Amino acid sequence: MSTGAPEAAVKTRAWAGAFTDRENYVKLVMLTCASVAILAIILIFLFIFRESLPAIRDLGVRNLFFSTDWRPNVSDPTAGNYGMLTFIWGTLLTTFGAMLLSVPLGIGAAVFIDQVAPDRMARVVRRGIELLAGIPSVVIGWFGLILLVPAIARATGTSGYGVAAASLVLVVMALPTITTLSAETLKSLPIELKEASVAMGATRWQTIYKVLLPSAREGLLIAVILGMGRAIGETMAVQMVIGNARAFALSPFARTSTLTTRIVTDTGEASGIFRSALFAQALVLLLIAMVLIILIRVISRKREPA
Amino acid sequence: MTEEALENKMQIKNLSMYYTDFKAIEDVTLDVPARRITALIGPSGCGKSTLVRCLNRMNDLIEGVRTEGQVELDGENIYQPGFDTIGLRRRVGMVFQRPNPFPKSIYENVAYGPKLVGIKDKEKLDFIVEDSLKKAALWHEVKTILRESGQNLSGGQQQRLCIARVIAVQPEVILFDEPCSAIDPVATQLIEDLMAELKENFTMVIVTHNMQQAARVSDFTAFMLVQEQGEPGRLIEYGDTNTMFTNPTDERTERYITGRFG
Amino acid sequence: MKGKGARADKAATAVFWALGLITIVILAFIIIEILARGLLTAINPKFLFGKPEAMKAGGGIFPMVVSSLYLAALTILISLPIAIGAAIYMSEYAKKGRLSNFIRFCLDSLATLPSIVFGLFGLALFVVYFRWSYCLLAGAFTLAILNLPILLRSTEEAIKLVPNTYREASMCLGASKWTTIRQVVIPTALPGIMTSTILPIGRIMGESAAIVYTTGLFIRNIPVSPFDTAAPLAGYIWYAQSEALVPDYRQIVNGGAALLLIIVFAIYFLARWAGNRYQQTKLLGPKMK
């Protein structure tokens, strides 16, 4: 805060000059364009917070964020109860399930692309991953609905909808992010690292396991965090297979909801405090995303000096 | 050559330049005579390119650059506060190490500068383009392909196109920053001949690592050197090119010149 | 000892091959499954160019396809100028410091926020607060913000590919900074900028969570004005399967999903092709004959 004054002074000068000098005027226009990003973040925060305020005020933090009691009332919103803990749990559970599969798969595929595969094969897998990333989530959701859900139903004797189906769908969503970023990290490692290890008589596997993966640790962590971000935020694909129940999930085959799926399922018919409670869920998603971003910043700052 | 008639187009007075904390050149004092060619020679990293970029304030574009001392153009200090750098760069043009025609047509490359000062008349532009290309000894090679991209030309042609582009602005001084380092010997010969012709109308400064080139084209030569790693570049000796190459006063100049020749 | 190491190496290699190939298998599985179920419907003119039905069977999806294209065009129209301006600021003007750091932080945050958060934001700001109701423009503004980080990054990369020596040459001819940017930097970077705009179009067409509560979900007529309610294909696919109001909704969703997949892949390959072409002329130079 102590540097606020000189910065403000610089700003005033820029403003004053803006109207006399074309160069400064242009610079100001460009800066305005760049500031749209700042403005957007502020507006998003402001509006999501503003809309969730009634629910926070009327229900209280405890009843809203830390209660599993979700009994909305469409015709008389004030008569309902809007605790979202069930859905926070649902988000965590499905994301955890997705990570269980997509982290080893993603990092493994990245190692394959960067270290193991012949050039042509590596290119095929890389293109495949890019295509996978481009598949719209409704298409993946539909694929899950017509194939995964019946398969799970046959195998377990349940409805097939639920946490497991959601996690599997999320694997497809998170996989491209994790693979692409991990492969980039591995590629950026100095080649000497690998050469030194191989020169000491290490096999390819030993080199990967003992030298490459540990040196890429921070980058891989960032890849996993961003993949998690994808999984937490994914909406449509999960909504189509999770069953959209309001019960607290205790089994991988239980039907439940996540924050995102609850929002998209209910926003169409919600009003008043019901609607506000849904915005409060978006606020939680917003805060989770910010935490992830800050986490990534901290990790990458730690990586730079090394 | 009548030594008495020499007037100084530019005068560098006690010039030092810093990249943030690193001092790149120190206390250079040097006169640039009008309508002559002055060569800056020295081993790579001695600050000769940096010095020549101080003459039209191209170093201003790099963040953290700071200068001390003066550079005068017709007696006026170009580093005085409020000096019009855009006007300065019109008066002091520059040809770069690598030919860098814009990805535009040959015509548009040459017309770029005149258009900047508001010349829109088609006939006038046509005249300037033809005249500049003729002065750059390129007209006959390109007159039928003026609408083709300047980047389709050979390296030597591209460099002459860049010279034509500078001539079209009608500068008073032209700076050459190792203009032949990226082109073949035949093209180099053409450019050296061209410089000799341009001497009638322009004051020129050429940075070169090639001493034969300095000996061939220049009237005056300045030798720069970095004594020790991490020290700034300094001007060691300056004088008439003939004297510099046959009878240098400073031992270091002699060592550099003979070392390279031998 | 050596034998053990070699065995472990062989096993590990096999595992990595398996992991690499699984990704391809997943992709192939999805593509085949979606196309096998929907391709015939998707290319049936009666479906592709037909009017949707609200309650009975036999509806088409033409207004939805138009909505998607319209939405993509509007979004690019809004976000491209901003992205170019911002990219110019970040690459040509911004000095390293707090402000540019903060802008990067905001861009990273925008890139990480879940799209449903953008959707609710668009609903609160454009649909409700501005009283635009569900319309194409509300969706386009929402998606413009959503796509700003990716568009800005690719634009910035295209601008950074312009050699610095062009800028220097222009300045040496007496051009000001802005003149240099306008006359030399932007024209040189333009093919690259255009190429890098293609991929985000695919993303816009595939996006659903951010638009279901901003553009609308169901329409019967082709939207004309930007303030008309629309139903982009991706959103409609979700709506059709979740409400299941028409008896043949399965066929409609199968066809719609196949069509969407084809569109998105076509855009992807177009982007790749344009990117390769651009890179060839850019890096090898037009001299190669």
PDB file of C-alpha atoms in Angstrom, chain B residues 53 56 58 61 63 86 89-90 92-94 96 98 100-104 109 112-113 116 149 151-155 158 165-166 169, chain C residues 93-96 164-177 179-184 187-188 281-282 285-287 289:
ATOM      1  CA  ARG B  53      22.589   3.242 -32.085  1.00  0.00           C
ATOM      2  CA  ASN B  56      19.664   8.201 -33.649  1.00  0.00           C
ATOM      3  CA  MET B  58      17.501   3.712 -31.164  1.00  0.00           C
ATOM      4  CA  LEU B  61      13.536   1.571 -27.347  1.00  0.00           C
ATOM      5  CA  GLU B  63      14.035  -0.743 -21.366  1.00  0.00           C
ATOM      6  CA  ILE B  86      10.871  10.866 -34.454  1.00  0.00           C
ATOM      7  CA  ARG B  89      15.279   9.361 -36.879  1.00  0.00           C
ATOM      8  CA  ARG B  90      14.060  10.903 -40.129  1.00  0.00           C
ATOM      9  CA  VAL B  92      19.505   9.997 -39.181  1.00  0.00           C
ATOM     10  CA  GLY B  93      18.485   6.801 -40.955  1.00  0.00           C
ATOM     11  CA  MET B  94      19.752   3.303 -40.358  1.00  0.00           C
ATOM     12  CA  PHE B  96      20.654  -3.006 -40.219  1.00  0.00           C
ATOM     13  CA  ARG B  98      20.298  -8.396 -41.515  1.00  0.00           C
ATOM     14  CA  ASN B 100      14.806  -6.455 -43.019  1.00  0.00           C
ATOM     15  CA  PRO B 101      12.359  -5.426 -45.711  1.00  0.00           C
ATOM     16  CA  PHE B 102       8.789  -5.343 -44.442  1.00  0.00           C
ATOM     17  CA  PRO B 103       6.499  -8.112 -45.666  1.00  0.00           C
ATOM     18  CA  LYS B 104       5.074  -5.641 -48.173  1.00  0.00           C
ATOM     19  CA  ASN B 109       8.681  -0.709 -48.729  1.00  0.00           C
ATOM     20  CA  TYR B 112       6.645   3.649 -46.448  1.00  0.00           C
ATOM     21  CA  GLY B 113       8.758   6.555 -45.174  1.00  0.00           C
ATOM     22  CA  LEU B 116       4.599   8.679 -43.063  1.00  0.00           C
ATOM     23  CA  SER B 149       7.017  -8.829 -52.004  1.00  0.00           C
ATOM     24  CA  GLN B 151      11.066 -10.554 -49.190  1.00  0.00           C
ATOM     25  CA  ASN B 152      11.260 -12.455 -52.471  1.00  0.00           C
ATOM     26  CA  LEU B 153      14.507 -10.699 -53.399  1.00  0.00           C
ATOM     27  CA  SER B 154      17.960 -12.137 -52.753  1.00  0.00           C
ATOM     28  CA  GLY B 155      19.815 -11.101 -49.605  1.00  0.00           C
ATOM     29  CA  GLN B 158      17.028  -6.933 -49.966  1.00  0.00           C
ATOM     30  CA  ARG B 165      13.936   2.720 -48.182  1.00  0.00           C
ATOM     31  CA  VAL B 166      16.209   4.912 -46.074  1.00  0.00           C
ATOM     32  CA  VAL B 169      13.137   9.621 -46.409  1.00  0.00           C
TER      33      VAL B 169
ATOM     34  CA  TYR C  93       3.632  -1.406 -24.190  1.00  0.00           C
ATOM     35  CA  ALA C  94       3.500  -3.173 -20.836  1.00  0.00           C
ATOM     36  CA  LYS C  95       6.603  -2.948 -18.712  1.00  0.00           C
ATOM     37  CA  LYS C  96       7.360  -5.715 -16.275  1.00  0.00           C
ATOM     38  CA  ASN C 164      11.896  -6.946 -33.666  1.00  0.00           C
ATOM     39  CA  THR C 165      14.003  -5.705 -36.552  1.00  0.00           C
ATOM     40  CA  TYR C 166      10.796  -4.722 -38.429  1.00  0.00           C
ATOM     41  CA  ARG C 167       9.887  -2.452 -35.552  1.00  0.00           C
ATOM     42  CA  GLU C 168      13.382  -0.953 -35.506  1.00  0.00           C
ATOM     43  CA  ALA C 169      13.406  -0.371 -39.249  1.00  0.00           C
ATOM     44  CA  SER C 170      10.063   1.375 -39.070  1.00  0.00           C
ATOM     45  CA  MET C 171      11.125   3.574 -36.153  1.00  0.00           C
ATOM     46  CA  CYS C 172      14.309   4.454 -38.070  1.00  0.00           C
ATOM     47  CA  LEU C 173      12.217   5.747 -40.942  1.00  0.00           C
ATOM     48  CA  GLY C 174      10.611   8.199 -38.560  1.00  0.00           C
ATOM     49  CA  ALA C 175       7.485   6.247 -37.680  1.00  0.00           C
ATOM     50  CA  SER C 176       5.998   6.664 -34.247  1.00  0.00           C
ATOM     51  CA  LYS C 177       5.329   3.632 -32.094  1.00  0.00           C
ATOM     52  CA  THR C 179       2.302   3.973 -36.629  1.00  0.00           C
ATOM     53  CA  THR C 180       4.790   1.118 -36.452  1.00  0.00           C
ATOM     54  CA  ILE C 181       2.250  -1.115 -34.728  1.00  0.00           C
ATOM     55  CA  ARG C 182      -0.540  -0.187 -37.124  1.00  0.00           C
ATOM     56  CA  GLN C 183       1.444  -0.320 -40.360  1.00  0.00           C
ATOM     57  CA  VAL C 184       3.979  -3.037 -39.714  1.00  0.00           C
ATOM     58  CA  PRO C 187      -0.332  -6.483 -40.860  1.00  0.00           C
ATOM     59  CA  THR C 188       2.569  -8.893 -40.343  1.00  0.00           C
ATOM     60  CA  THR C 281       5.251 -19.310 -45.142  1.00  0.00           C
ATOM     61  CA  LYS C 282       6.353 -17.619 -41.926  1.00  0.00           C
ATOM     62  CA  GLY C 285       9.839 -17.806 -46.140  1.00  0.00           C
ATOM     63  CA  PRO C 286       8.108 -17.500 -49.494  1.00  0.00           C
ATOM     64  CA  LYS C 287      11.467 -17.938 -51.224  1.00  0.00           C
ATOM     65  CA  LYS C 289      10.010 -22.657 -54.584  1.00  0.00           C
TER      66      LYS C 289
END
